[in-house]
PDB file of C-alpha atoms in Angstrom:
ATOM      1  CA  UNK A 223      65.725 -37.495  39.203  1.00 69.00           C
ATOM      2  CA  UNK A 224      67.227 -38.127  42.673  1.00 78.00           C
ATOM      3  CA  UNK A 225      70.485 -40.029  41.109  1.00 85.00           C
ATOM      4  CA  UNK A 226      70.540 -36.365  38.948  1.00 82.00           C
ATOM      5  CA  UNK A 227      69.681 -34.493  42.220  1.00 83.00           C
ATOM      6  CA  UNK A 228      73.183 -36.141  44.251  1.00 84.00           C
ATOM      7  CA  UNK A 229      75.006 -36.601  41.429  1.00 87.00           C
ATOM      8  CA  UNK A 230      74.600 -33.145  41.067  1.00 84.00           C
ATOM      9  CA  UNK A 231      75.216 -31.824  44.647  1.00 85.00           C
ATOM     10  CA  UNK A 232      78.001 -34.058  45.025  1.00 87.00           C
ATOM     11  CA  UNK A 233      79.987 -31.417  42.148  1.00 88.00           C
ATOM     12  CA  UNK A 234      78.019 -28.359  42.327  1.00 89.00           C
ATOM     13  CA  UNK A 235      77.184 -26.902  45.971  1.00 89.00           C
ATOM     14  CA  UNK A 236      73.180 -26.458  45.746  1.00 85.00           C
ATOM     15  CA  UNK A 237      69.341 -27.056  47.198  1.00 83.00           C
ATOM     16  CA  UNK A 238      66.716 -28.444  46.643  1.00 79.00           C
ATOM     17  CA  UNK A 239      63.931 -25.493  46.771  1.00 80.00           C
ATOM     18  CA  UNK A 240      61.559 -28.003  45.862  1.00 81.00           C
ATOM     19  CA  UNK A 241      58.705 -27.752  42.519  1.00 81.00           C
ATOM     20  CA  UNK A 242      59.691 -24.892  39.945  1.00 82.00           C
ATOM     21  CA  UNK A 243      57.400 -21.928  40.498  1.00 85.00           C
ATOM     22  CA  UNK A 244      58.788 -19.605  38.437  1.00 85.00           C
ATOM     23  CA  UNK A 245      60.861 -19.546  35.428  1.00 80.00           C
ATOM     24  CA  UNK A 246      62.906 -16.029  33.911  1.00 80.00           C
ATOM     25  CA  UNK A 247      59.641 -14.177  34.541  1.00 78.00           C
ATOM     26  CA  UNK A 248      56.961 -16.823  33.751  1.00 81.00           C
ATOM     27  CA  UNK A 249      54.827 -18.694  36.495  1.00 81.00           C
ATOM     28  CA  UNK A 250      55.031 -22.412  36.215  1.00 82.00           C
ATOM     29  CA  UNK A 251      51.498 -24.198  37.649  1.00 80.00           C
ATOM     30  CA  UNK A 252      51.112 -28.137  37.660  1.00 79.00           C
ATOM     31  CA  UNK A 253      47.500 -29.823  37.521  1.00 78.00           C
ATOM     32  CA  UNK A 254      47.442 -33.569  37.668  1.00 76.00           C
ATOM     33  CA  UNK A 255      49.839 -34.500  34.978  1.00 73.00           C
ATOM     34  CA  UNK A 256      49.931 -31.409  32.708  1.00 72.00           C
ATOM     35  CA  UNK A 257      52.461 -28.166  33.166  1.00 73.00           C
ATOM     36  CA  UNK A 258      51.340 -24.911  31.958  1.00 75.00           C
ATOM     37  CA  UNK A 259      53.568 -21.768  31.491  1.00 77.00           C
ATOM     38  CA  UNK A 260      51.631 -18.457  32.044  1.00 78.00           C
ATOM     39  CA  UNK A 261      53.389 -15.809  31.025  1.00 84.00           C
ATOM     40  CA  UNK A 262      51.227 -13.147  32.167  1.00 85.00           C
ATOM     41  CA  UNK A 263      53.660 -11.679  34.799  1.00 87.00           C
ATOM     42  CA  UNK A 264      55.806 -11.031  32.458  1.00 88.00           C
ATOM     43  CA  UNK A 265      53.434  -9.255  30.231  1.00 91.00           C
ATOM     44  CA  UNK A 266      52.584  -7.037  32.695  1.00 91.00           C
ATOM     45  CA  UNK A 267      55.755  -5.835  33.095  1.00 92.00           C
ATOM     46  CA  UNK A 268      56.549  -5.705  29.192  1.00 93.00           C
ATOM     47  CA  UNK A 269      53.253  -2.844  29.503  1.00 94.00           C
ATOM     48  CA  UNK A 270      54.864  -1.171  32.628  1.00 95.00           C
ATOM     49  CA  UNK A 271      58.143  -1.299  31.451  1.00 94.00           C
ATOM     50  CA  UNK A 272      57.076   0.524  27.754  1.00 94.00           C
ATOM     51  CA  UNK A 273      54.115   2.958  29.347  1.00 94.00           C
ATOM     52  CA  UNK A 274      51.741   1.059  28.062  1.00 93.00           C
ATOM     53  CA  UNK A 275      49.449   0.021  30.897  1.00 93.00           C
ATOM     54  CA  UNK A 276      46.505   2.124  29.859  1.00 93.00           C
ATOM     55  CA  UNK A 277      46.611   1.039  26.116  1.00 91.00           C
ATOM     56  CA  UNK A 278      43.753  -0.696  24.300  1.00 92.00           C
ATOM     57  CA  UNK A 279      44.604  -4.115  23.746  1.00 90.00           C
ATOM     58  CA  UNK A 280      44.702  -5.592  19.654  1.00 89.00           C
ATOM     59  CA  UNK A 281      43.067  -8.079  18.105  1.00 88.00           C
ATOM     60  CA  UNK A 282      45.979  -8.737  15.901  1.00 86.00           C
ATOM     61  CA  UNK A 283      49.135  -9.768  15.672  1.00 83.00           C
ATOM     62  CA  UNK A 284      50.328  -7.252  13.214  1.00 83.00           C
ATOM     63  CA  UNK A 285      48.255  -4.168  12.676  1.00 77.00           C
ATOM     64  CA  UNK A 286      45.865  -4.306   9.515  1.00 73.00           C
ATOM     65  CA  UNK A 287      47.109  -1.339   7.609  1.00 69.00           C
ATOM     66  CA  UNK A 288      50.108  -2.016   8.084  1.00 66.00           C
ATOM     67  CA  UNK A 289      52.663  -1.619   5.063  1.00 64.00           C
ATOM     68  CA  UNK A 290      56.355  -1.915   4.817  1.00 65.00           C
ATOM     69  CA  UNK A 291      57.233   0.856   3.743  1.00 58.00           C
ATOM     70  CA  UNK A 292      61.323   1.764   4.922  1.00 59.00           C
ATOM     71  CA  UNK A 293      61.546   4.458   2.169  1.00 68.00           C
ATOM     72  CA  UNK A 294      59.244   6.715   4.336  1.00 76.00           C
ATOM     73  CA  UNK A 295      59.473   6.222   7.913  1.00 82.00           C
ATOM     74  CA  UNK A 296      62.191   8.306   9.655  1.00 88.00           C
ATOM     75  CA  UNK A 297      65.139   5.956  11.279  1.00 86.00           C
ATOM     76  CA  UNK A 298      64.257   5.859  14.218  1.00 89.00           C
ATOM     77  CA  UNK A 299      66.885   8.234  17.206  1.00 91.00           C
ATOM     78  CA  UNK A 300      69.634   5.908  18.865  1.00 91.00           C
ATOM     79  CA  UNK A 301      67.721   6.219  22.108  1.00 92.00           C
ATOM     80  CA  UNK A 302      64.304   4.876  21.088  1.00 92.00           C
ATOM     81  CA  UNK A 303      66.890   1.905  18.672  1.00 93.00           C
ATOM     82  CA  UNK A 304      67.742   0.441  21.781  1.00 93.00           C
ATOM     83  CA  UNK A 305      64.605   0.554  23.249  1.00 94.00           C
ATOM     84  CA  UNK A 306      63.320  -0.987  19.906  1.00 95.00           C
ATOM     85  CA  UNK A 307      65.998  -3.324  20.458  1.00 96.00           C
ATOM     86  CA  UNK A 308      64.728  -4.173  24.214  1.00 95.00           C
ATOM     87  CA  UNK A 309      61.421  -4.793  23.247  1.00 96.00           C
ATOM     88  CA  UNK A 310      62.095  -6.908  20.450  1.00 96.00           C
ATOM     89  CA  UNK A 311      64.155  -9.211  22.915  1.00 95.00           C
ATOM     90  CA  UNK A 312      61.892  -9.411  25.102  1.00 94.00           C
ATOM     91  CA  UNK A 313      59.689 -10.177  22.145  1.00 95.00           C
ATOM     92  CA  UNK A 314      62.060 -13.363  21.559  1.00 95.00           C
ATOM     93  CA  UNK A 315      62.106 -14.280  25.140  1.00 90.00           C
ATOM     94  CA  UNK A 316      58.229 -14.166  25.103  1.00 89.00           C
ATOM     95  CA  UNK A 317      58.298 -16.688  21.848  1.00 89.00           C
ATOM     96  CA  UNK A 318      60.736 -18.908  22.332  1.00 85.00           C
ATOM     97  CA  UNK A 319      59.364 -19.627  26.531  1.00 81.00           C
ATOM     98  CA  UNK A 320      55.043 -20.044  26.104  1.00 80.00           C
ATOM     99  CA  UNK A 321      54.093 -17.809  22.601  1.00 83.00           C
ATOM    100  CA  UNK A 322      54.711 -19.856  19.136  1.00 84.00           C
ATOM    101  CA  UNK A 323      51.958 -17.295  18.257  1.00 85.00           C
ATOM    102  CA  UNK A 324      54.458 -14.296  18.055  1.00 89.00           C
ATOM    103  CA  UNK A 325      57.143 -16.207  15.890  1.00 91.00           C
ATOM    104  CA  UNK A 326      56.698 -14.943  12.649  1.00 92.00           C
ATOM    105  CA  UNK A 327      56.420 -11.052  13.679  1.00 92.00           C
ATOM    106  CA  UNK A 328      58.771 -11.251  16.519  1.00 94.00           C
ATOM    107  CA  UNK A 329      61.301 -12.924  13.621  1.00 94.00           C
ATOM    108  CA  UNK A 330      59.923  -9.871  11.148  1.00 92.00           C
ATOM    109  CA  UNK A 331      60.826  -7.317  13.546  1.00 93.00           C
ATOM    110  CA  UNK A 332      63.947  -8.307  14.394  1.00 94.00           C
ATOM    111  CA  UNK A 333      65.813  -8.362  11.090  1.00 91.00           C
ATOM    112  CA  UNK A 334      65.447  -4.612  11.635  1.00 91.00           C
ATOM    113  CA  UNK A 335      67.124  -4.581  14.492  1.00 90.00           C
ATOM    114  CA  UNK A 336      70.149  -2.453  13.168  1.00 85.00           C
ATOM    115  CA  UNK A 337      67.412  -0.008  11.633  1.00 88.00           C
ATOM    116  CA  UNK A 338      64.297  -0.284  13.101  1.00 90.00           C
ATOM    117  CA  UNK A 339      61.971   2.432  11.924  1.00 90.00           C
ATOM    118  CA  UNK A 340      59.406   4.624  13.627  1.00 91.00           C
ATOM    119  CA  UNK A 341      57.100   2.384  10.896  1.00 89.00           C
ATOM    120  CA  UNK A 342      58.837  -0.836  13.100  1.00 91.00           C
ATOM    121  CA  UNK A 343      58.346   0.939  15.912  1.00 92.00           C
ATOM    122  CA  UNK A 344      54.478   1.396  15.647  1.00 91.00           C
ATOM    123  CA  UNK A 345      54.247  -2.635  14.592  1.00 93.00           C
ATOM    124  CA  UNK A 346      56.149  -3.787  18.358  1.00 94.00           C
ATOM    125  CA  UNK A 347      53.740  -1.226  19.782  1.00 94.00           C
ATOM    126  CA  UNK A 348      51.105  -3.507  18.661  1.00 94.00           C
ATOM    127  CA  UNK A 349      52.377  -6.287  18.726  1.00 94.00           C
ATOM    128  CA  UNK A 350      52.140  -5.138  22.808  1.00 95.00           C
ATOM    129  CA  UNK A 351      48.625  -4.113  22.668  1.00 94.00           C
ATOM    130  CA  UNK A 352      48.072  -7.681  21.406  1.00 93.00           C
ATOM    131  CA  UNK A 353      49.943  -9.770  24.186  1.00 92.00           C
ATOM    132  CA  UNK A 354      47.341  -7.298  26.121  1.00 92.00           C
ATOM    133  CA  UNK A 355      44.426  -8.403  24.740  1.00 90.00           C
ATOM    134  CA  UNK A 356      45.635 -12.394  24.961  1.00 84.00           C
ATOM    135  CA  UNK A 357      47.210 -12.508  28.156  1.00 79.00           C
ATOM    136  CA  UNK A 358      44.236 -13.462  30.178  1.00 73.00           C
ATOM    137  CA  UNK A 359      43.347 -16.321  27.361  1.00 69.00           C
ATOM    138  CA  UNK A 360      45.749 -19.472  27.390  1.00 60.00           C
ATOM    139  CA  UNK A 361      47.166 -19.654  24.399  1.00 56.00           C
ATOM    140  CA  UNK A 362      50.400 -19.695  26.346  1.00 55.00           C
ATOM    141  CA  UNK A 363      51.743 -23.874  26.169  1.00 57.00           C
ATOM    142  CA  UNK A 364      51.340 -26.285  28.723  1.00 58.00           C
ATOM    143  CA  UNK A 365      52.950 -30.423  28.348  1.00 60.00           C
ATOM    144  CA  UNK A 366      50.708 -32.864  29.568  1.00 62.00           C
ATOM    145  CA  UNK A 367      51.960 -36.104  30.784  1.00 63.00           C
ATOM    146  CA  UNK A 368      50.197 -38.902  30.172  1.00 62.00           C
ATOM    147  CA  UNK A 369      51.860 -42.448  30.594  1.00 65.00           C
ATOM    148  CA  UNK A 370      55.105 -41.426  30.514  1.00 63.00           C
ATOM    149  CA  UNK A 371      54.475 -39.778  27.170  1.00 65.00           C
ATOM    150  CA  UNK A 372      54.969 -35.959  26.719  1.00 62.00           C
ATOM    151  CA  UNK A 373      52.870 -34.038  24.592  1.00 63.00           C
ATOM    152  CA  UNK A 374      52.645 -29.890  24.423  1.00 63.00           C
ATOM    153  CA  UNK A 375      49.646 -28.464  24.109  1.00 60.00           C
ATOM    154  CA  UNK A 376      49.380 -24.533  22.515  1.00 56.00           C
TER     155      UNK A 376
END
């Protein structure tokens, strides 16, 4: 690691700020041979951004009564389309960094980025409620280093 740092330091203007604590909105913690990524602050910022801090949590990732009825649900107005894209992008980021449990639902929601409807917006907000419910539960990603080998724990 020190060799890489020196090599990079020779080519780029950089400084060593010690062990990583925060990365792209996620807290990084080290304990013995375990590195954990905590997304609780990122989820709190999502709740704030989309005015859902006082919402009730959800125990399921998708609404139990959700049915794709694209013809029955009106298209979102342009401003709401932008909010839908922002929310979906944030959920993609979250699922890629530390929450693989979101992958299917987020992939589904992202297929409507150009033509989102009210039903899709409701489902995206349901995901935020699920995140609120599970943010204190260690659902995220952990990396275990043992005998020089890495193991990813979900």
